[in-house]
């Protein structure tokens, strides 16, 4: 099967973006008065749509990531393409444009391949994108599909050289007898172009599908993780990596859990964490041993025997793991909730937020249509005071950790009018439904927010809904 985690759970329980919508919001306003502005500053129709307005599978967004500075935003899709957006500079007369992102570069990152040894087709889908810190005029990012991680350099060119001695202007090599004098090459201005060049290819290190990559705080190494192993790479070395976590048993019939997400600590280069399909998190210290099978800390919540059901282990599986920007907390997402863990407290999470508890009564239906296996991401804001995660019907949830308030919003081209206030959405559990509520029975499970990102310093969020990207920013008066 495509995903070992899915296979395990079944055994245990018997070419670009379509649309980009740029909006505006004020998080403090969201929390206290439930206002959100959706400024449709840009709507880019780059993807391919059928006459019935049904998106092509290759155009579906599969990864969203802000750069370290937040000036660039990268998205990857199932067609193996990476689209990079650049933030517009602030203008005094039009301050709301500060949150607008326009297309900066587009390139094909991965192509479909076929493993003849295993008779396995390798999809071009981009599973993760991670930016490296900006250290020179060029930008670098890592992108991965199921088997191969690639390092890309994004650079600008506004000058070209002319007057070479050994080659013609069109690149052909000059015959030696035609060189009768020496010329001094000159540099001439040219139209600005953005180039994406492949610098490194990291392949042949994973037996199973890669689901996580994370850049270390030393800026020289990164990890890649699949269902059973985590490998450590150096960005300059492509022919070897070191396995730092290996949970594969000698007999695969004894396999009880798999790795679902992994990430480096944002400040401590020797510390990493990975989550499992059983809902636990392990914190590893690479100073203790080269192989981190023996974890330094184990984070897990005791299960209530009275609430155990057929779906307990499936919905407790962690789909995403993120360290807070301060490094003090971890954020995890399971099917129904997001949890905040304190690195100093292993017994239970310090905060738990229900994303769509109203779906607990529909787990059987979600299991039958495979939605229960959807992998939702979660993210922090720049100050670690708020968190965000997606849901169905193109809803996404924002939680304020200080006030303990939350809000449900919808990313929809039909609901978001230019610079209009985006109203909060509510889901009715049954009985008499109010006018502004949505019945739980009418939710569209094919419309879902799986991938999202929060700007590292500003209140700008990006959410991906199928082949559409929505960007919301601070409300500008």
XYZ file of C-alpha atoms in Angstrom:
477
model
C 0.000 0.000 0.000
C 1.031 3.576 -0.438
C 1.271 4.365 3.241
C 2.627 1.907 5.785
C 0.801 3.712 8.579
C -2.503 3.199 6.774
C -1.626 -0.450 6.194
C -0.803 -0.924 9.856
C -4.043 0.681 11.000
C -6.087 -1.429 8.598
C -4.386 -4.532 9.966
C -4.914 -3.510 13.557
C -8.591 -2.687 13.070
C -9.567 -5.285 10.499
C 0.305 22.342 -13.337
C 0.315 24.875 -10.588
C -2.254 26.310 -8.226
C -5.838 26.777 -9.187
C -6.609 30.049 -7.416
C -4.828 32.336 -5.002
C -6.943 34.512 -2.762
C -5.224 37.125 -0.653
C -7.147 38.412 2.327
C -6.706 40.370 5.523
C -7.403 39.718 9.182
C -6.583 40.903 12.669
C -6.149 38.057 15.129
C -7.006 40.155 18.155
C -10.153 41.195 16.320
C -10.917 37.605 15.497
C -10.738 36.522 19.093
C -12.767 39.350 20.596
C -15.287 40.386 17.977
C -15.070 37.575 15.429
C -14.214 39.810 12.472
C -12.089 38.739 9.560
C -11.518 40.699 6.389
C -11.098 38.791 3.161
C -9.516 41.121 0.644
C -9.395 39.387 -2.691
C -6.365 41.292 -3.810
C -5.331 38.646 -6.303
C -6.948 35.683 -7.983
C -4.537 33.718 -10.112
C -6.021 31.165 -12.478
C -2.972 29.071 -13.271
C -4.232 25.535 -12.889
C -6.208 23.555 -15.404
C -9.950 23.272 -14.755
C -12.489 21.187 -16.585
C -15.684 22.669 -17.941
C -17.425 21.416 -14.813
C -14.967 23.385 -12.639
C -13.502 20.182 -11.236
C -9.837 20.454 -10.353
C -7.220 18.210 -11.916
C -5.535 15.900 -9.412
C -2.048 17.171 -10.323
C -3.044 20.722 -9.327
C -4.024 19.834 -5.759
C -1.738 21.593 -3.278
C 0.162 19.166 -1.045
C 2.596 21.468 0.823
C 2.648 25.095 2.039
C 5.623 26.787 3.722
C 6.731 30.343 4.499
C 10.432 31.187 4.246
C 12.354 31.992 7.434
C 11.841 35.729 6.884
C 8.306 35.333 5.574
C 9.038 37.300 2.407
C 8.551 34.188 0.268
C 5.839 31.556 0.338
C 6.291 28.180 -1.376
C 3.625 25.690 -2.345
C 4.007 22.219 -3.812
C 1.376 20.171 -5.611
C 0.677 16.590 -6.586
C 2.108 17.245 -10.043
C 5.591 17.755 -8.580
C 5.592 21.516 -9.167
C 6.769 24.198 -6.754
C 5.309 27.702 -6.987
C 6.988 30.500 -5.024
C 5.221 33.734 -4.135
C 6.961 36.951 -3.099
C 5.491 39.477 -0.706
C 4.752 42.914 -2.090
C 6.575 45.874 -0.468
C 4.519 48.203 1.695
C 3.035 51.309 0.071
C 1.804 54.304 2.041
C -1.234 54.912 -0.145
C -2.175 51.233 -0.330
C -1.062 49.627 2.949
C -3.302 46.597 2.473
C -1.047 45.453 -0.378
C 1.647 44.636 2.183
C 0.053 41.225 2.637
C -0.254 40.496 -1.062
C 1.884 37.729 -2.507
C 2.516 37.523 -6.240
C 4.062 34.701 -8.243
C 7.851 34.895 -8.049
C 9.011 31.608 -9.594
C 7.610 28.294 -10.789
C 9.563 25.127 -11.507
C 9.176 21.365 -11.789
C 10.761 19.832 -8.716
C 10.035 16.114 -9.182
C 9.035 13.866 -12.049
C 7.209 10.512 -11.871
C 9.569 7.569 -11.673
C 9.352 3.788 -11.657
C 11.286 1.445 -9.399
C 11.880 -1.563 -11.645
C 13.410 -3.604 -8.819
C 10.249 -3.375 -6.715
C 7.801 -2.796 -9.588
C 6.687 0.344 -7.785
C 5.595 3.646 -9.291
C 7.027 6.677 -7.480
C 4.690 9.646 -7.593
C 5.930 13.168 -8.266
C 3.777 14.613 -5.461
C 5.561 17.130 -3.208
C 5.143 15.895 0.361
C 7.085 18.620 2.206
C 8.910 21.883 1.559
C 11.411 23.404 3.978
C 13.373 26.641 3.554
C 17.001 27.029 4.573
C 18.022 30.253 6.368
C 18.759 33.147 4.024
C 22.556 33.692 4.074
C 23.235 35.324 0.681
C 21.215 36.939 -2.116
C 19.993 33.507 -3.231
C 17.317 31.438 -1.495
C 17.545 27.686 -0.864
C 14.777 25.195 -0.176
C 14.375 21.456 0.257
C 11.521 19.621 -1.431
C 10.715 15.931 -1.241
C 8.437 13.382 -2.802
C 8.061 9.810 -1.515
C 11.692 8.805 -2.133
C 13.953 11.715 -3.065
C 14.863 14.995 -1.370
C 16.179 17.820 -3.562
C 17.967 21.058 -2.712
C 17.017 23.985 -4.945
C 18.640 27.388 -5.358
C 16.361 30.312 -6.221
C 18.334 33.288 -7.547
C 17.808 36.471 -9.543
C 19.698 37.602 -12.636
C 19.610 41.156 -13.968
C 22.995 41.220 -15.755
C 24.637 39.212 -18.502
C 28.211 38.996 -19.756
C 29.225 39.507 -23.409
C 32.494 39.487 -25.286
C 33.911 36.059 -24.459
C 37.147 35.018 -26.135
C 36.629 31.257 -26.329
C 32.957 31.103 -27.301
C 30.469 32.940 -29.468
C 27.532 34.917 -28.113
C 25.206 31.983 -28.769
C 27.411 29.657 -26.692
C 29.246 27.830 -29.494
C 32.962 27.246 -28.962
C 35.126 29.393 -31.236
C 37.714 27.777 -33.467
C 41.267 28.563 -32.199
C 42.399 29.972 -35.564
C 39.544 32.500 -35.454
C 40.841 34.021 -32.207
C 43.050 36.856 -33.452
C 42.781 39.223 -30.492
C 41.843 39.282 -26.853
C 38.607 40.893 -25.786
C 37.610 42.122 -22.359
C 34.163 40.758 -21.474
C 31.609 43.353 -20.429
C 28.609 43.051 -18.128
C 25.357 44.429 -19.519
C 21.985 44.936 -17.817
C 19.107 42.626 -18.742
C 15.519 42.029 -17.769
C 15.232 40.552 -14.276
C 14.765 36.794 -14.345
C 14.343 34.313 -11.500
C 16.103 30.987 -11.912
C 15.588 27.754 -9.995
C 18.593 25.447 -10.226
C 18.985 21.993 -8.730
C 22.032 21.886 -6.432
C 21.776 18.527 -4.649
C 19.786 15.298 -4.938
C 19.478 13.071 -1.876
C 18.167 9.672 -2.934
C 18.226 5.923 -2.238
C 18.064 6.195 1.546
C 14.434 5.343 2.304
C 12.599 2.067 1.844
C 9.268 3.575 2.768
C 7.654 6.870 1.825
C 9.182 10.079 3.164
C 6.620 12.121 5.095
C 8.812 14.608 7.010
C 11.903 16.738 6.489
C 13.284 19.261 8.977
C 16.270 21.609 8.792
C 18.524 21.637 11.847
C 19.372 24.815 13.724
C 23.042 24.343 12.779
C 21.963 25.116 9.161
C 24.211 22.303 7.916
C 22.171 19.158 8.507
C 18.583 18.073 8.108
C 16.521 14.962 8.771
C 14.204 12.976 6.550
C 11.720 10.519 8.023
C 9.605 7.673 6.714
C 7.307 5.269 8.554
C 10.118 3.299 10.214
C 13.360 5.279 10.004
C 14.763 8.786 10.437
C 17.927 9.672 8.515
C 20.359 12.527 9.161
C 21.893 14.282 6.134
C 24.499 16.941 5.546
C 23.411 19.443 2.905
C 26.765 19.128 1.108
C 26.895 15.307 1.055
C 24.473 13.355 -1.130
C 25.920 9.832 -1.248
C 25.452 8.881 2.403
C 23.255 9.547 5.407
C 23.118 8.284 8.975
C 20.142 6.431 10.402
C 19.455 7.970 13.806
C 16.103 6.283 14.532
C 15.133 2.795 13.396
C 11.984 1.175 14.794
C 11.709 -1.596 12.211
C 11.311 -4.955 14.026
C 13.104 -8.097 12.913
C 9.698 -9.600 12.152
C 7.304 -7.189 10.459
C 4.369 -9.095 11.957
C 5.430 -7.652 15.308
C 5.073 -4.066 14.082
C 2.678 -2.150 16.330
C 3.326 1.510 15.498
C 4.960 3.698 12.890
C 6.555 7.146 12.766
C 4.107 9.795 11.590
C 6.078 13.084 11.888
C 9.550 14.281 12.921
C 11.149 17.670 13.553
C 14.341 19.218 14.920
C 14.288 21.527 17.927
C 14.480 25.185 16.747
C 17.461 26.069 19.012
C 19.111 22.832 20.167
C 20.797 21.153 17.211
C 21.155 17.854 19.102
C 17.452 17.515 19.961
C 14.679 16.122 17.783
C 11.182 14.782 18.335
C 9.059 12.285 16.461
C 5.454 11.187 16.856
C 3.862 7.796 16.365
C 0.598 6.294 15.200
C -0.226 5.489 18.833
C -0.446 9.163 19.780
C 2.875 9.380 21.626
C 5.897 11.654 21.130
C 9.518 10.762 21.754
C 12.198 13.364 22.373
C 15.706 12.244 21.370
C 19.142 13.623 22.246
C 21.804 12.830 19.650
C 24.539 13.498 22.200
C 23.590 10.361 24.118
C 24.084 7.872 21.282
C 24.508 7.709 17.537
C 21.300 5.639 17.271
C 18.449 7.346 19.116
C 16.231 4.298 19.542
C 16.336 4.943 23.295
C 14.504 8.224 23.716
C 15.345 10.867 26.300
C 11.703 11.717 27.038
C 8.385 10.069 26.282
C 5.217 12.168 25.991
C 1.920 10.358 26.123
C -1.551 10.825 27.524
C -3.049 7.935 29.530
C -6.097 6.504 27.826
C -9.430 6.381 29.593
C -10.605 2.726 29.412
C -14.196 3.866 29.603
C -13.960 5.924 26.427
C -12.110 3.349 24.340
C -13.817 2.412 21.080
C -13.155 0.675 17.790
C -11.647 3.887 16.388
C -9.584 4.970 19.423
C -6.155 4.149 18.034
C -6.938 5.529 14.586
C -8.099 8.935 15.804
C -5.258 9.156 18.352
C -2.618 8.823 15.621
C -0.623 12.075 15.374
C -0.595 13.541 11.876
C 1.633 16.585 12.513
C 4.214 17.767 15.046
C 5.595 21.291 15.422
C 7.948 22.831 17.991
C 6.990 26.282 19.183
C 9.274 29.043 17.950
C 10.582 29.478 21.506
C 11.376 25.760 21.725
C 9.510 25.337 25.014
C 6.393 23.603 23.674
C 5.328 21.073 21.069
C 2.092 21.175 19.089
C 0.516 17.951 17.818
C -2.550 17.264 15.723
C -4.606 14.101 15.825
C -7.863 13.549 13.978
C -10.148 15.411 16.378
C -7.914 17.802 18.330
C -4.708 19.780 18.655
C -2.615 19.487 21.811
C 0.139 21.615 23.322
C 2.861 19.770 25.229
C 5.350 21.309 27.638
C 8.820 19.816 27.226
C 9.083 19.785 31.031
C 5.883 17.756 31.492
C 5.636 14.328 29.912
C 2.506 12.906 31.542
C -0.163 14.850 29.627
C -0.626 17.880 27.366
C -0.940 21.258 29.050
C -3.614 22.381 26.585
C -6.114 20.519 24.403
C -8.300 22.179 21.765
C -11.117 20.352 20.002
C -11.088 21.022 16.260
C -14.242 19.203 15.193
C -15.569 17.233 18.151
C -18.959 17.162 16.421
C -17.562 14.483 14.094
C -17.068 11.947 16.876
C -20.582 10.631 16.277
C -19.761 10.156 12.573
C -16.546 8.147 12.902
C -18.131 5.072 11.348
C -19.130 7.050 8.243
C -15.693 8.693 8.081
C -14.057 5.282 8.339
C -16.105 3.913 5.455
C -15.160 6.781 3.125
C -11.495 6.833 4.329
C -11.717 10.403 5.650
C -10.683 9.171 9.086
C -7.181 8.678 7.649
C -6.801 12.296 6.510
C -3.618 13.974 7.782
C -4.261 17.514 9.007
C -1.395 19.891 9.699
C -1.130 22.464 12.490
C 0.979 25.588 13.017
C 1.963 28.285 15.525
C 1.857 32.023 15.082
C 5.040 34.072 15.437
C 4.696 34.644 19.186
C 3.417 31.147 20.096
C 0.229 32.733 21.451
C -2.111 31.258 18.841
C -2.417 28.064 16.836
C -4.258 27.049 13.689
C -5.423 23.835 12.073
C -7.808 22.791 9.334
C -11.058 20.878 9.127
C -13.688 19.787 6.614
C -16.014 21.950 4.510
C -12.970 24.230 3.957
C -13.198 25.315 7.602
C -10.096 26.197 9.569
C -9.835 26.848 13.286
C -7.896 29.524 15.183
C -7.223 29.197 18.923
C -5.975 31.978 21.209
C -3.927 30.394 24.001
C -4.154 33.449 26.275
C -7.909 34.007 26.235
C -8.810 30.351 25.450
C -11.145 31.631 22.733
C -11.487 30.107 19.301
C -13.158 30.765 15.989
C -14.118 28.771 12.901
C -13.617 30.398 9.502
C -14.193 29.236 5.959
C -11.850 29.545 2.988
C -14.175 29.895 0.027
C -14.193 31.995 -3.116
C -17.982 32.218 -2.906
C -18.009 33.506 0.696
C -15.029 35.873 0.474
C -15.892 39.146 -1.216
C -13.270 41.857 -1.767
C -12.288 43.415 1.572
C -15.477 42.237 3.250
C -15.807 41.031 6.825
C -15.605 37.271 6.934
C -18.190 35.969 9.346
C -17.415 33.135 11.751
C -19.006 29.787 10.954
C -20.771 27.501 13.387
C -21.756 23.863 13.070
C -25.110 22.670 14.353
C -25.181 19.265 16.038
C -28.880 18.747 15.431
C -32.255 20.050 16.423
C -33.268 23.561 15.484
C -30.560 25.212 13.416
C -29.974 28.935 13.489
C -29.694 30.943 10.297
C -25.893 31.324 10.323
C -25.182 27.721 11.339
C -24.170 24.796 9.144
C -25.643 21.396 9.854
C -23.129 18.662 10.619
C -25.028 16.458 8.161
C -24.443 18.908 5.296
C -20.652 19.192 5.648
C -18.710 18.517 2.452
C -15.917 16.088 3.323
C -14.274 16.472 -0.082
C -13.516 20.135 0.762
C -10.875 20.153 3.479
C -7.967 22.240 4.754
C -5.087 19.789 5.192
C -2.140 22.165 4.709
C -1.616 25.535 6.345
C 1.180 27.895 7.408
C 1.557 30.993 9.582
C 3.943 33.841 8.799
C 6.962 33.694 11.178
C 6.571 37.275 12.429
C 3.362 38.851 11.107
C -0.278 37.857 11.382
C -0.507 36.402 7.898
C -1.840 32.902 7.339
C -1.923 30.714 4.248
C -4.304 27.787 3.860
C -4.578 25.364 0.968
C -7.973 24.067 -0.100
C -7.678 21.555 -2.917
C -6.085 23.512 -5.795
C -6.679 26.925 -4.198
C -4.425 28.938 -1.909
C -5.958 31.513 0.450
C -3.854 34.139 2.194
C -5.281 36.267 5.005
C -3.546 39.204 6.657
C -4.097 41.769 9.419
C -7.109 43.923 8.944
C -6.058 47.375 7.706
C -8.294 50.269 8.701
